[in-house]
PDB file of C-alpha atoms in Angstrom:
ATOM      1  CA  UNK A 207      40.561  27.486   1.345  1.00 40.00           C
ATOM      2  CA  UNK A 208      38.445  24.293   1.196  1.00 38.00           C
ATOM      3  CA  UNK A 209      39.020  21.768   3.903  1.00 44.00           C
ATOM      4  CA  UNK A 210      39.625  18.402   2.237  1.00 40.00           C
ATOM      5  CA  UNK A 211      37.978  16.578   5.408  1.00 40.00           C
ATOM      6  CA  UNK A 212      34.598  18.099   4.443  1.00 43.00           C
ATOM      7  CA  UNK A 213      34.684  16.937   1.111  1.00 44.00           C
ATOM      8  CA  UNK A 214      31.645  14.312   2.294  1.00 40.00           C
ATOM      9  CA  UNK A 215      30.247  16.171   5.015  1.00 49.00           C
ATOM     10  CA  UNK A 216      26.790  16.994   5.532  1.00 55.00           C
ATOM     11  CA  UNK A 217      27.255  20.628   4.736  1.00 62.00           C
ATOM     12  CA  UNK A 218      27.991  19.200   0.839  1.00 60.00           C
ATOM     13  CA  UNK A 219      25.038  16.982   1.015  1.00 67.00           C
ATOM     14  CA  UNK A 220      22.767  19.804   2.136  1.00 79.00           C
ATOM     15  CA  UNK A 221      23.794  22.124  -0.858  1.00 78.00           C
ATOM     16  CA  UNK A 222      21.929  19.927  -3.138  1.00 81.00           C
ATOM     17  CA  UNK A 223      18.671  21.258  -1.418  1.00 89.00           C
ATOM     18  CA  UNK A 224      16.866  24.800  -2.398  1.00 93.00           C
ATOM     19  CA  UNK A 225      14.890  26.393   0.432  1.00 96.00           C
ATOM     20  CA  UNK A 226      12.741  29.356  -0.172  1.00 97.00           C
ATOM     21  CA  UNK A 227      11.869  31.803   2.438  1.00 97.00           C
ATOM     22  CA  UNK A 228       8.922  34.168   2.373  1.00 97.00           C
ATOM     23  CA  UNK A 229       8.434  36.809   4.721  1.00 96.00           C
ATOM     24  CA  UNK A 230       7.840  40.425   4.826  1.00 94.00           C
ATOM     25  CA  UNK A 231      10.219  41.282   7.564  1.00 94.00           C
ATOM     26  CA  UNK A 232      14.094  41.530   5.930  1.00 94.00           C
ATOM     27  CA  UNK A 233      15.327  40.911   9.592  1.00 94.00           C
ATOM     28  CA  UNK A 234      13.386  37.758   9.730  1.00 93.00           C
ATOM     29  CA  UNK A 235      14.670  36.666   6.159  1.00 94.00           C
ATOM     30  CA  UNK A 236      18.225  37.659   6.995  1.00 95.00           C
ATOM     31  CA  UNK A 237      18.019  35.665  10.486  1.00 93.00           C
ATOM     32  CA  UNK A 238      16.689  32.555   8.645  1.00 94.00           C
ATOM     33  CA  UNK A 239      18.845  32.999   5.699  1.00 95.00           C
ATOM     34  CA  UNK A 240      22.288  33.489   7.840  1.00 94.00           C
ATOM     35  CA  UNK A 241      21.338  29.989   9.547  1.00 93.00           C
ATOM     36  CA  UNK A 242      20.469  27.909   6.844  1.00 94.00           C
ATOM     37  CA  UNK A 243      23.435  28.860   4.736  1.00 93.00           C
ATOM     38  CA  UNK A 244      25.576  27.828   7.637  1.00 92.00           C
ATOM     39  CA  UNK A 245      24.271  24.446   7.233  1.00 91.00           C
ATOM     40  CA  UNK A 246      25.175  24.436   3.265  1.00 91.00           C
ATOM     41  CA  UNK A 247      21.682  25.082   1.921  1.00 93.00           C
ATOM     42  CA  UNK A 248      21.144  27.056  -1.058  1.00 93.00           C
ATOM     43  CA  UNK A 249      18.660  29.861   0.146  1.00 96.00           C
ATOM     44  CA  UNK A 250      16.424  31.978  -1.960  1.00 96.00           C
ATOM     45  CA  UNK A 251      14.037  34.806  -0.544  1.00 96.00           C
ATOM     46  CA  UNK A 252      10.999  36.848  -1.105  1.00 96.00           C
ATOM     47  CA  UNK A 253       8.997  39.508   0.600  1.00 95.00           C
ATOM     48  CA  UNK A 254       5.790  38.709  -0.158  1.00 95.00           C
ATOM     49  CA  UNK A 255       3.539  35.707  -1.356  1.00 95.00           C
ATOM     50  CA  UNK A 256       3.265  36.763  -5.119  1.00 95.00           C
ATOM     51  CA  UNK A 257       7.057  37.103  -5.174  1.00 95.00           C
ATOM     52  CA  UNK A 258       7.412  33.648  -3.387  1.00 95.00           C
ATOM     53  CA  UNK A 259       5.123  32.159  -6.161  1.00 95.00           C
ATOM     54  CA  UNK A 260       7.216  33.514  -8.975  1.00 94.00           C
ATOM     55  CA  UNK A 261      10.600  32.144  -7.290  1.00 95.00           C
ATOM     56  CA  UNK A 262       8.839  28.962  -7.119  1.00 95.00           C
ATOM     57  CA  UNK A 263       8.014  28.460 -10.198  1.00 93.00           C
ATOM     58  CA  UNK A 264      11.538  29.453 -11.722  1.00 93.00           C
ATOM     59  CA  UNK A 265      13.725  27.856  -8.768  1.00 93.00           C
ATOM     60  CA  UNK A 266      11.571  24.716  -7.850  1.00 91.00           C
ATOM     61  CA  UNK A 267      12.660  24.517  -4.123  1.00 94.00           C
ATOM     62  CA  UNK A 268      12.474  21.216  -2.405  1.00 91.00           C
ATOM     63  CA  UNK A 269      11.419  23.318   0.958  1.00 94.00           C
ATOM     64  CA  UNK A 270       9.342  26.498   1.377  1.00 96.00           C
ATOM     65  CA  UNK A 271       9.438  28.424   4.689  1.00 96.00           C
ATOM     66  CA  UNK A 272       6.311  30.819   4.875  1.00 95.00           C
ATOM     67  CA  UNK A 273       5.069  33.730   7.190  1.00 95.00           C
ATOM     68  CA  UNK A 274       1.347  33.739   7.692  1.00 94.00           C
ATOM     69  CA  UNK A 275       0.748  37.350   7.499  1.00 93.00           C
ATOM     70  CA  UNK A 276       1.804  39.259   4.716  1.00 93.00           C
ATOM     71  CA  UNK A 277       0.975  41.940   2.273  1.00 88.00           C
ATOM     72  CA  UNK A 278      -0.448  41.229  -1.250  1.00 87.00           C
ATOM     73  CA  UNK A 279      -0.607  37.340  -0.866  1.00 93.00           C
ATOM     74  CA  UNK A 280      -0.879  35.948   2.955  1.00 94.00           C
ATOM     75  CA  UNK A 281       0.955  32.706   3.556  1.00 95.00           C
ATOM     76  CA  UNK A 282      -2.216  30.736   3.644  1.00 95.00           C
ATOM     77  CA  UNK A 283      -3.230  31.537  -0.109  1.00 96.00           C
ATOM     78  CA  UNK A 284       0.466  31.133  -1.120  1.00 96.00           C
ATOM     79  CA  UNK A 285       0.559  27.639   0.300  1.00 95.00           C
ATOM     80  CA  UNK A 286      -2.710  26.634  -1.622  1.00 94.00           C
ATOM     81  CA  UNK A 287      -1.267  28.437  -4.756  1.00 95.00           C
ATOM     82  CA  UNK A 288       2.079  26.366  -4.401  1.00 94.00           C
ATOM     83  CA  UNK A 289      -0.205  23.030  -4.424  1.00 90.00           C
ATOM     84  CA  UNK A 290      -1.702  23.941  -7.246  1.00 90.00           C
ATOM     85  CA  UNK A 291       1.779  24.118  -9.318  1.00 89.00           C
ATOM     86  CA  UNK A 292       2.458  21.423 -11.652  1.00 85.00           C
ATOM     87  CA  UNK A 293       5.067  19.175  -9.965  1.00 81.00           C
ATOM     88  CA  UNK A 294       4.799  20.792  -6.272  1.00 86.00           C
ATOM     89  CA  UNK A 295       2.879  18.131  -4.828  1.00 78.00           C
ATOM     90  CA  UNK A 296       6.000  16.676  -3.056  1.00 80.00           C
ATOM     91  CA  UNK A 297       7.249  20.184  -2.128  1.00 88.00           C
ATOM     92  CA  UNK A 298       7.556  20.655   1.611  1.00 90.00           C
ATOM     93  CA  UNK A 299       5.873  23.651   2.783  1.00 93.00           C
ATOM     94  CA  UNK A 300       6.212  25.049   6.245  1.00 93.00           C
ATOM     95  CA  UNK A 301       4.788  27.889   8.173  1.00 94.00           C
ATOM     96  CA  UNK A 302       6.907  29.724  10.325  1.00 93.00           C
ATOM     97  CA  UNK A 303       4.971  32.667  12.221  1.00 91.00           C
ATOM     98  CA  UNK A 304       4.278  34.069  15.167  1.00 90.00           C
ATOM     99  CA  UNK A 305       0.518  33.228  14.857  1.00 87.00           C
ATOM    100  CA  UNK A 306      -0.083  30.289  17.317  1.00 84.00           C
ATOM    101  CA  UNK A 307      -3.893  30.114  17.629  1.00 87.00           C
ATOM    102  CA  UNK A 308      -5.666  26.991  16.810  1.00 88.00           C
ATOM    103  CA  UNK A 309      -7.509  28.176  13.866  1.00 88.00           C
ATOM    104  CA  UNK A 310      -4.523  29.348  12.194  1.00 89.00           C
ATOM    105  CA  UNK A 311      -2.596  26.142  12.416  1.00 91.00           C
ATOM    106  CA  UNK A 312      -5.622  24.209  11.155  1.00 91.00           C
ATOM    107  CA  UNK A 313      -6.055  26.759   8.286  1.00 92.00           C
ATOM    108  CA  UNK A 314      -2.389  25.992   7.495  1.00 92.00           C
ATOM    109  CA  UNK A 315      -2.475  22.412   7.419  1.00 92.00           C
ATOM    110  CA  UNK A 316      -5.916  22.591   5.428  1.00 92.00           C
ATOM    111  CA  UNK A 317      -4.133  24.949   2.796  1.00 92.00           C
ATOM    112  CA  UNK A 318      -1.482  22.024   2.609  1.00 90.00           C
ATOM    113  CA  UNK A 319       1.399  22.621   4.925  1.00 90.00           C
ATOM    114  CA  UNK A 320       3.479  19.964   6.009  1.00 87.00           C
ATOM    115  CA  UNK A 321       4.527  21.573   9.243  1.00 89.00           C
ATOM    116  CA  UNK A 322       3.479  24.550  11.505  1.00 92.00           C
ATOM    117  CA  UNK A 323       6.215  26.033  13.634  1.00 90.00           C
ATOM    118  CA  UNK A 324       5.731  28.879  16.162  1.00 89.00           C
ATOM    119  CA  UNK A 325       8.067  31.796  16.637  1.00 88.00           C
ATOM    120  CA  UNK A 326      10.136  32.530  18.498  1.00 86.00           C
ATOM    121  CA  UNK A 327      12.486  29.125  17.797  1.00 87.00           C
ATOM    122  CA  UNK A 328      15.985  28.669  18.765  1.00 90.00           C
ATOM    123  CA  UNK A 329      18.155  28.265  15.411  1.00 89.00           C
ATOM    124  CA  UNK A 330      19.423  24.806  16.168  1.00 90.00           C
ATOM    125  CA  UNK A 331      15.730  23.694  16.718  1.00 90.00           C
ATOM    126  CA  UNK A 332      14.927  24.905  13.547  1.00 90.00           C
ATOM    127  CA  UNK A 333      17.501  23.482  11.427  1.00 90.00           C
ATOM    128  CA  UNK A 334      16.795  20.121  13.223  1.00 89.00           C
ATOM    129  CA  UNK A 335      13.078  20.385  12.064  1.00 87.00           C
ATOM    130  CA  UNK A 336      14.168  21.253   8.643  1.00 90.00           C
ATOM    131  CA  UNK A 337      16.986  18.102   8.441  1.00 87.00           C
ATOM    132  CA  UNK A 338      13.890  16.037   9.672  1.00 84.00           C
ATOM    133  CA  UNK A 339      11.664  17.149   6.911  1.00 85.00           C
ATOM    134  CA  UNK A 340      14.131  16.842   4.187  1.00 85.00           C
ATOM    135  CA  UNK A 341      15.249  13.412   5.171  1.00 80.00           C
ATOM    136  CA  UNK A 342      11.580  12.520   4.791  1.00 73.00           C
ATOM    137  CA  UNK A 343      11.464  14.044   1.655  1.00 68.00           C
ATOM    138  CA  UNK A 344      14.327  12.626   0.504  1.00 68.00           C
ATOM    139  CA  UNK A 345      12.970   9.126   1.411  1.00 59.00           C
ATOM    140  CA  UNK A 346       9.638   9.663  -0.213  1.00 58.00           C
ATOM    141  CA  UNK A 347      11.627  10.765  -3.547  1.00 56.00           C
ATOM    142  CA  UNK A 348      13.596   7.639  -3.420  1.00 51.00           C
ATOM    143  CA  UNK A 349      10.673   5.325  -2.739  1.00 55.00           C
ATOM    144  CA  UNK A 350       9.072   6.824  -6.010  1.00 56.00           C
ATOM    145  CA  UNK A 351      11.623   6.074  -8.254  1.00 61.00           C
ATOM    146  CA  UNK A 352      11.000   3.369 -10.677  1.00 62.00           C
ATOM    147  CA  UNK A 353      12.522  -0.400 -10.078  1.00 71.00           C
ATOM    148  CA  UNK A 354      15.078  -1.392 -12.704  1.00 73.00           C
ATOM    149  CA  UNK A 355      16.097  -4.710 -12.743  1.00 74.00           C
ATOM    150  CA  UNK A 356      17.842  -5.553 -15.911  1.00 69.00           C
ATOM    151  CA  UNK A 357      14.678  -6.087 -18.603  1.00 79.00           C
ATOM    152  CA  UNK A 358      12.014  -5.073 -16.058  1.00 85.00           C
ATOM    153  CA  UNK A 359      10.909  -2.036 -14.897  1.00 87.00           C
ATOM    154  CA  UNK A 360       8.201  -1.284 -12.329  1.00 85.00           C
ATOM    155  CA  UNK A 361       7.035   2.232 -11.949  1.00 82.00           C
ATOM    156  CA  UNK A 362       5.346   2.733  -8.380  1.00 75.00           C
ATOM    157  CA  UNK A 363       3.695   5.852  -9.107  1.00 72.00           C
ATOM    158  CA  UNK A 364       1.916   4.687 -12.550  1.00 77.00           C
ATOM    159  CA  UNK A 365       1.465   1.582 -11.134  1.00 78.00           C
ATOM    160  CA  UNK A 366       2.774  -0.148 -14.533  1.00 84.00           C
ATOM    161  CA  UNK A 367       5.444  -2.960 -15.280  1.00 90.00           C
ATOM    162  CA  UNK A 368       7.257  -3.036 -18.266  1.00 89.00           C
ATOM    163  CA  UNK A 369       8.993  -6.419 -19.341  1.00 87.00           C
ATOM    164  CA  UNK A 370      11.409  -6.268 -22.395  1.00 84.00           C
ATOM    165  CA  UNK A 371       9.820  -2.844 -23.626  1.00 84.00           C
ATOM    166  CA  UNK A 372       6.334  -4.164 -23.266  1.00 89.00           C
ATOM    167  CA  UNK A 373       3.765  -2.762 -20.804  1.00 90.00           C
ATOM    168  CA  UNK A 374       1.947  -5.440 -18.594  1.00 89.00           C
ATOM    169  CA  UNK A 375      -1.132  -4.551 -16.592  1.00 85.00           C
ATOM    170  CA  UNK A 376      -1.162  -6.062 -13.367  1.00 87.00           C
ATOM    171  CA  UNK A 377      -4.094  -6.071 -10.691  1.00 87.00           C
ATOM    172  CA  UNK A 378      -3.274  -4.212  -7.670  1.00 85.00           C
ATOM    173  CA  UNK A 379      -2.547  -6.836  -5.239  1.00 88.00           C
ATOM    174  CA  UNK A 380      -0.193  -8.597  -7.907  1.00 90.00           C
ATOM    175  CA  UNK A 381       1.418  -5.173  -8.603  1.00 89.00           C
ATOM    176  CA  UNK A 382       2.083  -4.629  -4.971  1.00 87.00           C
ATOM    177  CA  UNK A 383       3.232  -8.202  -4.133  1.00 92.00           C
ATOM    178  CA  UNK A 384       5.770  -8.036  -7.055  1.00 92.00           C
ATOM    179  CA  UNK A 385       6.916  -4.483  -5.716  1.00 87.00           C
ATOM    180  CA  UNK A 386       7.655  -5.964  -2.203  1.00 88.00           C
ATOM    181  CA  UNK A 387       9.772  -9.019  -3.627  1.00 91.00           C
ATOM    182  CA  UNK A 388      11.886  -6.601  -5.959  1.00 86.00           C
ATOM    183  CA  UNK A 389      12.208  -4.132  -3.115  1.00 83.00           C
ATOM    184  CA  UNK A 390      15.032  -6.049  -1.657  1.00 84.00           C
ATOM    185  CA  UNK A 391      16.379  -8.702  -4.217  1.00 86.00           C
ATOM    186  CA  UNK A 392      17.599 -11.910  -2.691  1.00 89.00           C
ATOM    187  CA  UNK A 393      15.819 -11.482   0.591  1.00 91.00           C
ATOM    188  CA  UNK A 394      13.446 -14.164   1.620  1.00 93.00           C
ATOM    189  CA  UNK A 395       9.892 -12.601   2.696  1.00 92.00           C
ATOM    190  CA  UNK A 396       8.276 -14.934   5.076  1.00 92.00           C
ATOM    191  CA  UNK A 397       4.196 -15.499   4.217  1.00 90.00           C
ATOM    192  CA  UNK A 398       3.585 -13.528   7.387  1.00 88.00           C
ATOM    193  CA  UNK A 399       5.819 -10.619   5.992  1.00 88.00           C
ATOM    194  CA  UNK A 400       3.788 -10.675   2.843  1.00 90.00           C
ATOM    195  CA  UNK A 401       0.370 -11.011   4.429  1.00 86.00           C
ATOM    196  CA  UNK A 402       1.083  -8.095   6.491  1.00 83.00           C
ATOM    197  CA  UNK A 403       2.448  -5.902   3.712  1.00 82.00           C
ATOM    198  CA  UNK A 404       0.437  -6.547   0.687  1.00 85.00           C
ATOM    199  CA  UNK A 405      -3.105  -7.467   2.450  1.00 81.00           C
ATOM    200  CA  UNK A 406      -2.584  -5.977   5.951  1.00 73.00           C
ATOM    201  CA  UNK A 407      -3.020  -7.642   9.304  1.00 60.00           C
ATOM    202  CA  UNK A 408      -6.701  -6.966   9.589  1.00 52.00           C
ATOM    203  CA  UNK A 409      -7.960  -8.854   6.270  1.00 54.00           C
ATOM    204  CA  UNK A 410      -8.428 -12.495   6.330  1.00 57.00           C
ATOM    205  CA  UNK A 411      -7.322 -14.251   3.205  1.00 60.00           C
ATOM    206  CA  UNK A 412      -6.770 -18.088   2.559  1.00 67.00           C
ATOM    207  CA  UNK A 413      -3.444 -19.992   2.773  1.00 68.00           C
ATOM    208  CA  UNK A 414      -2.941 -20.340  -0.907  1.00 83.00           C
ATOM    209  CA  UNK A 415      -3.609 -16.661  -1.653  1.00 87.00           C
ATOM    210  CA  UNK A 416       0.062 -15.968  -1.895  1.00 90.00           C
ATOM    211  CA  UNK A 417       0.948 -18.958  -4.126  1.00 91.00           C
ATOM    212  CA  UNK A 418      -1.920 -18.261  -6.591  1.00 91.00           C
ATOM    213  CA  UNK A 419      -1.130 -14.431  -6.852  1.00 92.00           C
ATOM    214  CA  UNK A 420       2.641 -15.641  -7.396  1.00 94.00           C
ATOM    215  CA  UNK A 421       1.605 -18.036 -10.000  1.00 92.00           C
ATOM    216  CA  UNK A 422      -0.280 -15.260 -11.904  1.00 92.00           C
ATOM    217  CA  UNK A 423       2.623 -13.008 -11.739  1.00 92.00           C
ATOM    218  CA  UNK A 424       4.773 -15.562 -13.251  1.00 93.00           C
ATOM    219  CA  UNK A 425       2.458 -16.378 -15.937  1.00 91.00           C
ATOM    220  CA  UNK A 426       2.040 -12.857 -16.812  1.00 90.00           C
ATOM    221  CA  UNK A 427       5.658 -11.547 -16.875  1.00 88.00           C
ATOM    222  CA  UNK A 428       7.332 -14.905 -17.254  1.00 84.00           C
ATOM    223  CA  UNK A 429       9.703 -14.328 -14.328  1.00 78.00           C
ATOM    224  CA  UNK A 430      12.060 -17.136 -13.439  1.00 85.00           C
ATOM    225  CA  UNK A 431      13.536 -14.741 -10.564  1.00 88.00           C
ATOM    226  CA  UNK A 432      10.873 -15.292  -8.210  1.00 92.00           C
ATOM    227  CA  UNK A 433      12.032 -18.375  -6.062  1.00 93.00           C
ATOM    228  CA  UNK A 434       9.751 -20.440  -3.762  1.00 94.00           C
ATOM    229  CA  UNK A 435      11.590 -20.989  -0.601  1.00 94.00           C
ATOM    230  CA  UNK A 436       9.457 -24.099   1.098  1.00 91.00           C
ATOM    231  CA  UNK A 437       8.197 -23.671   4.307  1.00 91.00           C
ATOM    232  CA  UNK A 438       9.221 -19.978   4.683  1.00 93.00           C
ATOM    233  CA  UNK A 439       7.985 -17.836   1.673  1.00 93.00           C
ATOM    234  CA  UNK A 440       9.421 -16.173  -1.582  1.00 94.00           C
ATOM    235  CA  UNK A 441      12.092 -14.097  -2.536  1.00 93.00           C
ATOM    236  CA  UNK A 442      13.365 -12.276  -5.931  1.00 91.00           C
ATOM    237  CA  UNK A 443      16.747 -13.666  -7.102  1.00 88.00           C
ATOM    238  CA  UNK A 444      18.772 -11.031  -8.928  1.00 76.00           C
TER     239      UNK A 444
END
């Protein structure tokens, strides 16, 4: 029987995530699977690296938990192969292993791991680490999504601006300035915020730099939405 109060619970939210477990010890797989399923995650299990790669390709998990020492293909090699798969650059890879030596951890991170956890670990600590990693993943994926504002599309990954279906090329700083202003429509960004976000605090630029870049953006895109707030800065008016 489903409890209606759980309709919008974290359990339901977690069910959107696939976690692939790769370990050659059946007891470890069952232990991890049990505790992650309790949190609502969709769990996949593989007994070695080769099997894990096949499941990764077919199921496209958001997070992979690997042991280091496994037959056929160890965890380090498996991690490297996962990073080479198309579309897996953002997939979170975590090592969970009894190997706690510094050189083993270094090898794991150099292979492309996001985290390295040594056994034994308490279930609550493990699930807390996984929640934190998935929050980071969700935030990154959200940040990577194109900005859509009426007839304007800004693709962060491709560094492309599309206005009325026409692709417009902007230099890096103009693109970053436009992206900043459109990231929070109607918010007034002070000149100090813009300098810090687009040019960085360590870069010295002239007082008119922002004004020149805004003027160029307006000329190229014809945006009437970028408003000047005298004495303060700029905002993108939605």
